[in-house]
Amino acid sequence: MSSASWSSLQPFHTFGLPVRARKISQVTQLSELLALSGASLQANEPLLILGGGSNMLFTEDFAGHVIVNRLRGIRCSESEQAWHLHVAAGENWHQLVEYTLAHNLPGLENLALIPGTVGAAPVQNIGAYGVELADFCSYVEAFNWQSGEVERIAAAECRFGYRDSIFKHEYQDSHLITAVGLKLPKGWQPVLGYGPLAALGEAPSAQAIFDTVCATRMAKLPDPAVLGNAGSFFKNPVVPAALAESLKSRYPQMPCYPAGEGQAKLAAGWLIDQCGLKGFAIGRAAVHQEQALVLVNLGGASAMELIALAAHVRDSVEQTFGVVLEHEVRFMGAHGETWLDEVLS
């Protein structure tokens, strides 16, 4: 196949870079997966699953088959203690949060306005304002490319961690998430320990939490339809408590949270901001003016400009604080996932 017949990936990822794929297919029915998997395995070509493309940086054209997950549907049942949701992977995450509130099923409100699809949520174990997907996940259903069957994987087997799961490791190339099972306890308790939620008082409604989270995110985070971006670009670093204490003595205003025995979590956005990088640009790639944790495409940015910017931000933070940031956004090369250091080498 000549490069002229390749398909544009620009509409399928929120950075909006002018990259292409050898082939793109959109899947709306489970029955379509078996034929696609057979053809791809037979062709021995790279395979990539995309949902909303909201956490992806393509470093170059993808020399394989991109399958866009558009599976839809929400089923709800209940037990004595909880509500149980079975949600197809192609559903929009924020719209799911809205659905739960509209049906008086609280629990997910802290996770409002996180971009992407339901199927992407377990991969990253998405989280915000003290809540993670793992807090509510019962199981993940995934299509196994090798066996051609859908498997139900219990949450305990998903190896959920901070922005991490088994789907970023052993199951990355072998499983396509088709649905997620969620358990929302009927004895709902608000989670108010982070940021502006602490000012809501002792007993705010789930709707009040949702509204506050949405207002906060909209005030700081750019709309990908206006400025291409992939949300938080770097993970909040977890460092030894001794280093955190040393930095805290030099920077008393530095946000710092306990992160298990002998460790502390720092705010990557604060560290970047202290390096004076808000608004800093390389070509048409820039650190967002309002939220330093977000890198944006000002229009016409190239992948290499974003890569150079990410490297500059990481190096600046390391030189200033002795803390090495890891990118939360997935880097995708021509034949599969890659990382910043690999791209720079």
mmCIF file of C-alpha atoms in Angstrom:
data_model
loop_
_atom_site.group_PDB
_atom_site.id
_atom_site.type_symbol
_atom_site.label_atom_id
_atom_site.label_comp_id
_atom_site.label_asym_id
_atom_site.label_seq_id
_atom_site.Cartn_x
_atom_site.Cartn_y
_atom_site.Cartn_z
ATOM 1 C CA MET A 1 0.000 0.000 0.000
ATOM 2 C CA SER A 2 1.468 3.358 -0.946
ATOM 3 C CA SER A 3 1.779 6.125 1.641
ATOM 4 C CA ALA A 4 -0.640 8.193 -0.431
ATOM 5 C CA SER A 5 -3.474 5.849 0.573
ATOM 6 C CA TRP A 6 -2.841 6.130 4.302
ATOM 7 C CA SER A 7 -5.593 7.634 6.486
ATOM 8 C CA SER A 8 -5.420 10.762 8.624
ATOM 9 C CA LEU A 9 -5.411 10.312 12.398
ATOM 10 C CA GLN A 10 -5.972 14.005 13.017
ATOM 11 C CA PRO A 11 -9.714 13.650 13.855
ATOM 12 C CA PHE A 12 -9.079 10.720 16.204
ATOM 13 C CA HIS A 13 -6.767 12.255 18.841
ATOM 14 C CA THR A 14 -7.131 15.435 20.844
ATOM 15 C CA PHE A 15 -3.662 16.844 20.146
ATOM 16 C CA GLY A 16 -4.831 17.211 16.529
ATOM 17 C CA LEU A 17 -1.429 16.496 14.975
ATOM 18 C CA PRO A 18 -1.154 15.867 11.222
ATOM 19 C CA VAL A 19 -0.207 12.195 11.554
ATOM 20 C CA ARG A 20 -1.521 9.204 9.628
ATOM 21 C CA ALA A 21 -2.116 5.468 9.958
ATOM 22 C CA ARG A 22 -1.841 2.763 7.354
ATOM 23 C CA LYS A 23 -5.453 1.760 8.072
ATOM 24 C CA ILE A 24 -8.271 2.938 10.377
ATOM 25 C CA SER A 25 -11.418 0.970 11.270
ATOM 26 C CA GLN A 26 -14.285 2.017 13.536
ATOM 27 C CA VAL A 27 -15.979 -0.780 15.505
ATOM 28 C CA THR A 28 -19.587 -0.505 16.684
ATOM 29 C CA GLN A 29 -20.391 -4.213 17.239
ATOM 30 C CA LEU A 30 -18.502 -6.968 19.060
ATOM 31 C CA SER A 31 -19.054 -9.230 16.069
ATOM 32 C CA GLU A 32 -16.815 -6.974 13.986
ATOM 33 C CA LEU A 33 -13.783 -7.596 16.167
ATOM 34 C CA LEU A 34 -13.124 -11.210 15.230
ATOM 35 C CA ALA A 35 -12.771 -10.470 11.510
ATOM 36 C CA LEU A 36 -10.583 -7.446 12.169
ATOM 37 C CA SER A 37 -8.361 -9.331 14.591
ATOM 38 C CA GLY A 38 -7.928 -12.223 12.184
ATOM 39 C CA ALA A 39 -6.942 -9.931 9.335
ATOM 40 C CA SER A 40 -4.491 -7.963 11.469
ATOM 41 C CA LEU A 41 -2.852 -11.059 12.939
ATOM 42 C CA GLN A 42 -2.541 -12.577 9.486
ATOM 43 C CA ALA A 43 -0.950 -9.404 8.170
ATOM 44 C CA ASN A 44 1.405 -9.326 11.187
ATOM 45 C CA GLU A 45 0.961 -5.558 11.427
ATOM 46 C CA PRO A 46 1.052 -3.220 14.429
ATOM 47 C CA LEU A 47 -2.351 -2.817 16.061
ATOM 48 C CA LEU A 48 -3.578 0.134 18.120
ATOM 49 C CA ILE A 49 -6.902 0.615 19.900
ATOM 50 C CA LEU A 50 -8.185 4.166 20.265
ATOM 51 C CA GLY A 51 -11.153 5.458 22.235
ATOM 52 C CA GLY A 52 -11.299 9.233 22.353
ATOM 53 C CA GLY A 53 -7.572 9.611 21.699
ATOM 54 C CA SER A 54 -7.425 12.030 24.632
ATOM 55 C CA ASN A 55 -4.271 10.634 26.231
ATOM 56 C CA MET A 56 -2.141 9.985 23.162
ATOM 57 C CA LEU A 57 0.823 11.701 21.515
ATOM 58 C CA PHE A 58 1.683 10.252 18.117
ATOM 59 C CA THR A 59 5.407 10.783 17.627
ATOM 60 C CA GLU A 60 5.180 9.846 13.920
ATOM 61 C CA ASP A 61 2.864 8.129 11.423
ATOM 62 C CA PHE A 62 1.551 4.781 12.711
ATOM 63 C CA ALA A 63 2.565 1.962 10.363
ATOM 64 C CA GLY A 64 -0.306 -0.341 11.217
ATOM 65 C CA HIS A 65 -4.027 -0.741 11.847
ATOM 66 C CA VAL A 66 -5.854 1.632 14.205
ATOM 67 C CA ILE A 67 -9.176 0.353 15.555
ATOM 68 C CA VAL A 68 -11.434 3.081 16.979
ATOM 69 C CA ASN A 69 -13.688 1.703 19.712
ATOM 70 C CA ARG A 70 -17.280 2.917 19.235
ATOM 71 C CA LEU A 71 -19.091 0.224 21.267
ATOM 72 C CA ARG A 72 -22.094 1.757 23.069
ATOM 73 C CA GLY A 73 -24.623 0.833 25.761
ATOM 74 C CA ILE A 74 -25.280 1.152 29.517
ATOM 75 C CA ARG A 75 -27.033 -1.469 31.659
ATOM 76 C CA CYS A 76 -27.964 -0.883 35.286
ATOM 77 C CA SER A 77 -29.011 -3.318 38.011
ATOM 78 C CA GLU A 78 -29.022 -3.233 41.802
ATOM 79 C CA SER A 79 -28.293 -5.306 44.862
ATOM 80 C CA GLU A 80 -29.114 -4.546 48.465
ATOM 81 C CA GLN A 81 -25.890 -2.598 48.966
ATOM 82 C CA ALA A 82 -25.051 -1.087 45.589
ATOM 83 C CA TRP A 83 -25.944 -0.098 42.064
ATOM 84 C CA HIS A 84 -24.192 -2.089 39.343
ATOM 85 C CA LEU A 85 -23.395 -0.626 35.926
ATOM 86 C CA HIS A 86 -22.195 -2.484 32.841
ATOM 87 C CA VAL A 87 -20.911 0.174 30.437
ATOM 88 C CA ALA A 88 -19.675 -0.373 26.886
ATOM 89 C CA ALA A 89 -16.144 0.872 26.273
ATOM 90 C CA GLY A 90 -17.031 3.369 23.554
ATOM 91 C CA GLU A 91 -19.271 5.451 25.819
ATOM 92 C CA ASN A 92 -17.990 8.939 26.665
ATOM 93 C CA TRP A 93 -16.722 9.032 30.258
ATOM 94 C CA HIS A 94 -18.096 12.456 31.203
ATOM 95 C CA GLN A 95 -21.481 11.611 29.716
ATOM 96 C CA LEU A 96 -21.491 8.475 31.896
ATOM 97 C CA VAL A 97 -20.882 10.638 34.982
ATOM 98 C CA GLU A 98 -23.804 12.855 33.911
ATOM 99 C CA TYR A 99 -25.958 9.734 33.401
ATOM 100 C CA THR A 100 -25.253 8.471 36.928
ATOM 101 C CA LEU A 101 -26.229 11.792 38.511
ATOM 102 C CA ALA A 102 -29.374 12.070 36.390
ATOM 103 C CA HIS A 103 -30.417 8.627 37.667
ATOM 104 C CA ASN A 104 -29.487 9.384 41.306
ATOM 105 C CA LEU A 105 -26.469 7.051 41.308
ATOM 106 C CA PRO A 106 -23.742 9.124 43.030
ATOM 107 C CA GLY A 107 -20.079 8.208 43.369
ATOM 108 C CA LEU A 108 -18.383 9.272 40.134
ATOM 109 C CA GLU A 109 -18.924 13.041 40.500
ATOM 110 C CA ASN A 110 -15.271 13.752 41.410
ATOM 111 C CA LEU A 111 -14.281 12.277 38.044
ATOM 112 C CA ALA A 112 -16.366 14.710 35.975
ATOM 113 C CA LEU A 113 -14.950 16.192 32.771
ATOM 114 C CA ILE A 114 -12.091 13.724 32.493
ATOM 115 C CA PRO A 115 -11.752 13.384 28.721
ATOM 116 C CA GLY A 116 -11.915 10.085 26.872
ATOM 117 C CA THR A 117 -14.023 6.971 26.765
ATOM 118 C CA VAL A 118 -15.055 4.442 29.389
ATOM 119 C CA GLY A 119 -12.730 1.863 27.842
ATOM 120 C CA ALA A 120 -9.720 4.107 28.394
ATOM 121 C CA ALA A 121 -10.547 4.637 32.076
ATOM 122 C CA PRO A 122 -9.154 1.307 33.386
ATOM 123 C CA VAL A 123 -6.000 1.584 31.273
ATOM 124 C CA GLN A 124 -4.912 4.729 33.099
ATOM 125 C CA ASN A 125 -6.918 4.042 36.261
ATOM 126 C CA ILE A 126 -8.181 7.598 35.856
ATOM 127 C CA GLY A 127 -8.460 9.710 38.964
ATOM 128 C CA ALA A 128 -9.106 13.206 40.271
ATOM 129 C CA TYR A 129 -9.912 14.973 43.552
ATOM 130 C CA GLY A 130 -9.195 11.955 45.740
ATOM 131 C CA VAL A 131 -11.140 9.385 43.712
ATOM 132 C CA GLU A 132 -9.914 6.747 41.239
ATOM 133 C CA LEU A 133 -11.696 4.372 38.888
ATOM 134 C CA ALA A 134 -10.336 1.476 40.956
ATOM 135 C CA ASP A 135 -12.535 2.626 43.862
ATOM 136 C CA PHE A 136 -15.640 1.594 41.904
ATOM 137 C CA CYS A 137 -14.505 -0.954 39.321
ATOM 138 C CA SER A 138 -15.867 -4.495 39.696
ATOM 139 C CA TYR A 139 -14.496 -5.969 36.486
ATOM 140 C CA VAL A 140 -13.256 -5.201 32.999
ATOM 141 C CA GLU A 141 -14.382 -7.136 29.939
ATOM 142 C CA ALA A 142 -11.854 -7.381 27.132
ATOM 143 C CA PHE A 143 -11.591 -9.067 23.746
ATOM 144 C CA ASN A 144 -8.530 -11.321 23.563
ATOM 145 C CA TRP A 145 -7.009 -10.978 20.094
ATOM 146 C CA GLN A 146 -5.355 -14.393 20.318
ATOM 147 C CA SER A 147 -8.349 -16.473 21.444
ATOM 148 C CA GLY A 148 -11.041 -14.409 19.725
ATOM 149 C CA GLU A 149 -13.120 -14.419 22.929
ATOM 150 C CA VAL A 150 -14.282 -11.802 25.430
ATOM 151 C CA GLU A 151 -12.833 -12.326 28.917
ATOM 152 C CA ARG A 152 -14.111 -10.903 32.198
ATOM 153 C CA ILE A 153 -11.185 -9.736 34.341
ATOM 154 C CA ALA A 154 -11.917 -9.077 38.018
ATOM 155 C CA ALA A 155 -10.782 -5.714 39.352
ATOM 156 C CA ALA A 156 -8.361 -7.460 41.719
ATOM 157 C CA GLU A 157 -6.588 -8.905 38.674
ATOM 158 C CA CYS A 158 -6.305 -5.563 36.849
ATOM 159 C CA ARG A 159 -3.291 -4.458 38.937
ATOM 160 C CA PHE A 160 -4.590 -0.937 39.342
ATOM 161 C CA GLY A 161 -1.981 1.587 40.501
ATOM 162 C CA TYR A 162 -1.397 5.305 40.147
ATOM 163 C CA ARG A 163 -2.341 5.922 36.489
ATOM 164 C CA ASP A 164 -1.455 2.318 35.834
ATOM 165 C CA SER A 165 -2.962 -1.113 35.213
ATOM 166 C CA ILE A 166 -2.265 -4.468 33.615
ATOM 167 C CA PHE A 167 -3.675 -3.006 30.379
ATOM 168 C CA LYS A 168 -0.547 -0.851 30.032
ATOM 169 C CA HIS A 169 1.690 -3.905 30.432
ATOM 170 C CA GLU A 170 0.955 -7.604 29.778
ATOM 171 C CA TYR A 171 -2.451 -6.977 28.222
ATOM 172 C CA GLN A 172 -1.499 -3.918 26.177
ATOM 173 C CA ASP A 173 -1.211 -5.719 22.851
ATOM 174 C CA SER A 174 -3.403 -8.740 23.533
ATOM 175 C CA HIS A 175 -6.662 -7.297 24.921
ATOM 176 C CA LEU A 176 -9.178 -4.720 23.692
ATOM 177 C CA ILE A 177 -11.448 -3.436 26.478
ATOM 178 C CA THR A 178 -15.084 -3.844 25.472
ATOM 179 C CA ALA A 179 -16.920 -2.954 28.715
ATOM 180 C CA VAL A 180 -16.379 -1.918 32.320
ATOM 181 C CA GLY A 181 -18.361 -3.030 35.367
ATOM 182 C CA LEU A 182 -18.864 -0.420 38.080
ATOM 183 C CA LYS A 183 -20.230 -0.791 41.609
ATOM 184 C CA LEU A 184 -21.663 2.360 43.207
ATOM 185 C CA PRO A 185 -22.481 1.846 46.912
ATOM 186 C CA LYS A 186 -25.934 3.021 48.013
ATOM 187 C CA GLY A 187 -24.368 4.348 51.223
ATOM 188 C CA TRP A 188 -22.731 7.216 49.351
ATOM 189 C CA GLN A 189 -20.167 9.366 51.136
ATOM 190 C CA PRO A 190 -18.745 12.557 49.565
ATOM 191 C CA VAL A 191 -14.974 12.757 49.025
ATOM 192 C CA LEU A 192 -13.924 16.318 49.846
ATOM 193 C CA GLY A 193 -10.243 16.219 50.727
ATOM 194 C CA TYR A 194 -8.802 17.891 47.645
ATOM 195 C CA GLY A 195 -8.732 21.433 46.278
ATOM 196 C CA PRO A 196 -11.927 23.478 46.082
ATOM 197 C CA LEU A 197 -14.118 20.605 47.322
ATOM 198 C CA ALA A 198 -12.979 21.217 50.897
ATOM 199 C CA ALA A 199 -14.844 24.530 50.860
ATOM 200 C CA LEU A 200 -18.221 22.889 50.151
ATOM 201 C CA GLY A 201 -18.978 22.162 53.805
ATOM 202 C CA GLU A 202 -19.693 18.861 55.532
ATOM 203 C CA ALA A 203 -22.613 17.511 53.520
ATOM 204 C CA PRO A 204 -22.706 18.782 49.925
ATOM 205 C CA SER A 205 -24.791 16.970 47.337
ATOM 206 C CA ALA A 206 -23.195 14.911 44.595
ATOM 207 C CA GLN A 207 -24.503 17.506 42.137
ATOM 208 C CA ALA A 208 -22.713 20.299 44.035
ATOM 209 C CA ILE A 209 -19.457 18.338 43.882
ATOM 210 C CA PHE A 210 -19.981 17.687 40.168
ATOM 211 C CA ASP A 211 -20.662 21.383 39.494
ATOM 212 C CA THR A 212 -17.575 22.465 41.439
ATOM 213 C CA VAL A 213 -15.313 19.959 39.691
ATOM 214 C CA CYS A 214 -16.622 21.029 36.285
ATOM 215 C CA ALA A 215 -16.197 24.736 37.044
ATOM 216 C CA THR A 216 -12.656 24.175 38.322
ATOM 217 C CA ARG A 217 -11.580 22.089 35.350
ATOM 218 C CA MET A 218 -13.173 24.434 32.817
ATOM 219 C CA ALA A 219 -11.417 27.430 34.379
ATOM 220 C CA LYS A 220 -7.978 25.835 34.134
ATOM 221 C CA LEU A 221 -8.046 23.260 31.358
ATOM 222 C CA PRO A 222 -8.248 24.191 27.681
ATOM 223 C CA ASP A 223 -10.934 22.765 25.409
ATOM 224 C CA PRO A 224 -9.202 20.348 22.975
ATOM 225 C CA ALA A 225 -11.527 21.623 20.240
ATOM 226 C CA VAL A 226 -9.896 25.041 20.648
ATOM 227 C CA LEU A 227 -6.348 24.172 21.737
ATOM 228 C CA GLY A 228 -5.180 20.641 20.997
ATOM 229 C CA ASN A 229 -4.057 18.895 24.186
ATOM 230 C CA ALA A 230 -4.159 15.616 26.072
ATOM 231 C CA GLY A 231 -4.986 16.918 29.534
ATOM 232 C CA SER A 232 -2.411 16.392 32.276
ATOM 233 C CA PHE A 233 0.824 15.644 30.447
ATOM 234 C CA PHE A 234 2.903 14.513 33.432
ATOM 235 C CA LYS A 235 2.150 12.348 36.451
ATOM 236 C CA ASN A 236 2.295 13.859 39.911
ATOM 237 C CA PRO A 237 5.656 12.513 41.121
ATOM 238 C CA VAL A 238 5.907 10.227 44.132
ATOM 239 C CA VAL A 239 9.223 10.861 45.896
ATOM 240 C CA PRO A 240 10.975 9.760 49.102
ATOM 241 C CA ALA A 241 9.568 11.578 52.122
ATOM 242 C CA ALA A 242 13.051 12.876 52.990
ATOM 243 C CA LEU A 243 13.307 14.654 49.638
ATOM 244 C CA ALA A 244 9.806 16.081 50.050
ATOM 245 C CA GLU A 245 10.706 17.394 53.521
ATOM 246 C CA SER A 246 13.882 18.976 52.180
ATOM 247 C CA LEU A 247 11.990 20.689 49.369
ATOM 248 C CA LYS A 248 9.240 21.767 51.769
ATOM 249 C CA SER A 249 11.813 23.533 53.929
ATOM 250 C CA ARG A 250 12.948 25.523 50.889
ATOM 251 C CA TYR A 251 9.455 26.002 49.406
ATOM 252 C CA PRO A 252 6.930 26.177 52.295
ATOM 253 C CA GLN A 253 4.020 26.718 49.875
ATOM 254 C CA MET A 254 4.768 23.528 47.914
ATOM 255 C CA PRO A 255 1.749 21.168 47.781
ATOM 256 C CA CYS A 256 2.674 17.813 49.295
ATOM 257 C CA TYR A 257 0.543 14.778 50.167
ATOM 258 C CA PRO A 258 1.279 11.486 51.969
ATOM 259 C CA ALA A 259 1.735 8.593 49.548
ATOM 260 C CA GLY A 260 2.379 5.550 51.665
ATOM 261 C CA GLU A 261 5.170 4.691 54.073
ATOM 262 C CA GLY A 262 8.282 6.752 53.440
ATOM 263 C CA GLN A 263 6.855 8.483 50.359
ATOM 264 C CA ALA A 264 5.113 11.699 49.392
ATOM 265 C CA LYS A 265 3.275 12.913 46.303
ATOM 266 C CA LEU A 266 4.089 16.319 44.804
ATOM 267 C CA ALA A 267 2.058 18.413 42.363
ATOM 268 C CA ALA A 268 3.722 18.307 38.949
ATOM 269 C CA GLY A 269 1.846 21.411 37.791
ATOM 270 C CA TRP A 270 3.181 23.430 40.736
ATOM 271 C CA LEU A 271 6.758 22.309 40.068
ATOM 272 C CA ILE A 272 6.493 23.293 36.396
ATOM 273 C CA ASP A 273 4.922 26.627 37.298
ATOM 274 C CA GLN A 274 7.768 27.424 39.706
ATOM 275 C CA CYS A 275 10.196 26.987 36.809
ATOM 276 C CA GLY A 276 8.467 29.921 35.108
ATOM 277 C CA LEU A 277 7.281 27.813 32.193
ATOM 278 C CA LYS A 278 3.648 28.888 31.820
ATOM 279 C CA GLY A 279 3.319 30.160 28.255
ATOM 280 C CA PHE A 280 6.769 28.868 27.256
ATOM 281 C CA ALA A 281 6.703 27.654 23.647
ATOM 282 C CA ILE A 282 8.818 25.719 21.201
ATOM 283 C CA GLY A 283 7.461 26.415 17.755
ATOM 284 C CA ARG A 284 3.682 25.967 17.945
ATOM 285 C CA ALA A 285 3.799 23.757 21.066
ATOM 286 C CA ALA A 286 3.389 25.531 24.404
ATOM 287 C CA VAL A 287 2.891 25.117 28.138
ATOM 288 C CA HIS A 288 -0.644 26.300 28.798
ATOM 289 C CA GLN A 289 -0.961 29.801 30.243
ATOM 290 C CA GLU A 290 -3.426 28.767 32.969
ATOM 291 C CA GLN A 291 -2.387 25.210 33.857
ATOM 292 C CA ALA A 292 1.308 24.356 33.639
ATOM 293 C CA LEU A 293 0.576 20.621 33.680
ATOM 294 C CA VAL A 294 -0.990 20.842 30.217
ATOM 295 C CA LEU A 295 0.980 21.084 26.963
ATOM 296 C CA VAL A 296 -0.994 22.501 24.043
ATOM 297 C CA ASN A 297 -0.951 22.626 20.270
ATOM 298 C CA LEU A 298 -1.340 26.320 19.431
ATOM 299 C CA GLY A 299 -2.275 25.300 15.875
ATOM 300 C CA GLY A 300 0.108 23.701 13.421
ATOM 301 C CA ALA A 301 2.409 22.137 16.012
ATOM 302 C CA SER A 302 4.481 19.140 14.994
ATOM 303 C CA ALA A 303 5.079 16.019 17.057
ATOM 304 C CA MET A 304 8.757 16.904 17.373
ATOM 305 C CA GLU A 305 7.911 20.350 18.786
ATOM 306 C CA LEU A 306 5.763 18.746 21.485
ATOM 307 C CA ILE A 307 8.471 16.183 22.214
ATOM 308 C CA ALA A 308 11.116 18.922 22.524
ATOM 309 C CA LEU A 309 8.817 20.903 24.809
ATOM 310 C CA ALA A 310 8.137 17.877 27.027
ATOM 311 C CA ALA A 311 11.878 17.250 27.328
ATOM 312 C CA HIS A 312 12.521 20.901 28.218
ATOM 313 C CA VAL A 313 9.848 20.860 30.933
ATOM 314 C CA ARG A 314 11.120 17.608 32.413
ATOM 315 C CA ASP A 315 14.748 18.782 32.399
ATOM 316 C CA SER A 316 13.863 22.162 33.937
ATOM 317 C CA VAL A 317 12.021 20.520 36.841
ATOM 318 C CA GLU A 318 14.856 18.051 37.423
ATOM 319 C CA GLN A 319 17.480 20.825 37.456
ATOM 320 C CA THR A 320 15.431 22.994 39.831
ATOM 321 C CA PHE A 321 14.016 20.409 42.238
ATOM 322 C CA GLY A 322 15.917 17.160 41.664
ATOM 323 C CA VAL A 323 12.624 15.496 40.731
ATOM 324 C CA VAL A 324 12.200 13.584 37.461
ATOM 325 C CA LEU A 325 8.720 13.843 35.935
ATOM 326 C CA GLU A 326 7.184 10.908 34.049
ATOM 327 C CA HIS A 327 4.755 11.588 31.239
ATOM 328 C CA GLU A 328 1.194 10.432 31.836
ATOM 329 C CA VAL A 329 0.341 10.829 28.149
ATOM 330 C CA ARG A 330 1.098 7.732 26.090
ATOM 331 C CA PHE A 331 3.678 8.151 23.321
ATOM 332 C CA MET A 332 2.928 6.140 20.170
ATOM 333 C CA GLY A 333 5.608 5.508 17.545
ATOM 334 C CA ALA A 334 5.362 3.906 14.122
ATOM 335 C CA HIS A 335 5.193 0.337 15.448
ATOM 336 C CA GLY A 336 3.899 0.706 18.995
ATOM 337 C CA GLU A 337 4.233 2.481 22.305
ATOM 338 C CA THR A 338 7.412 4.378 23.045
ATOM 339 C CA TRP A 339 8.696 6.803 25.676
ATOM 340 C CA LEU A 340 10.257 10.241 25.787
ATOM 341 C CA ASP A 341 13.817 9.016 26.360
ATOM 342 C CA GLU A 342 13.483 6.486 23.541
ATOM 343 C CA VAL A 343 12.237 9.122 21.127
ATOM 344 C CA LEU A 344 15.059 11.502 22.088
ATOM 345 C CA SER A 345 17.815 8.871 21.742
#
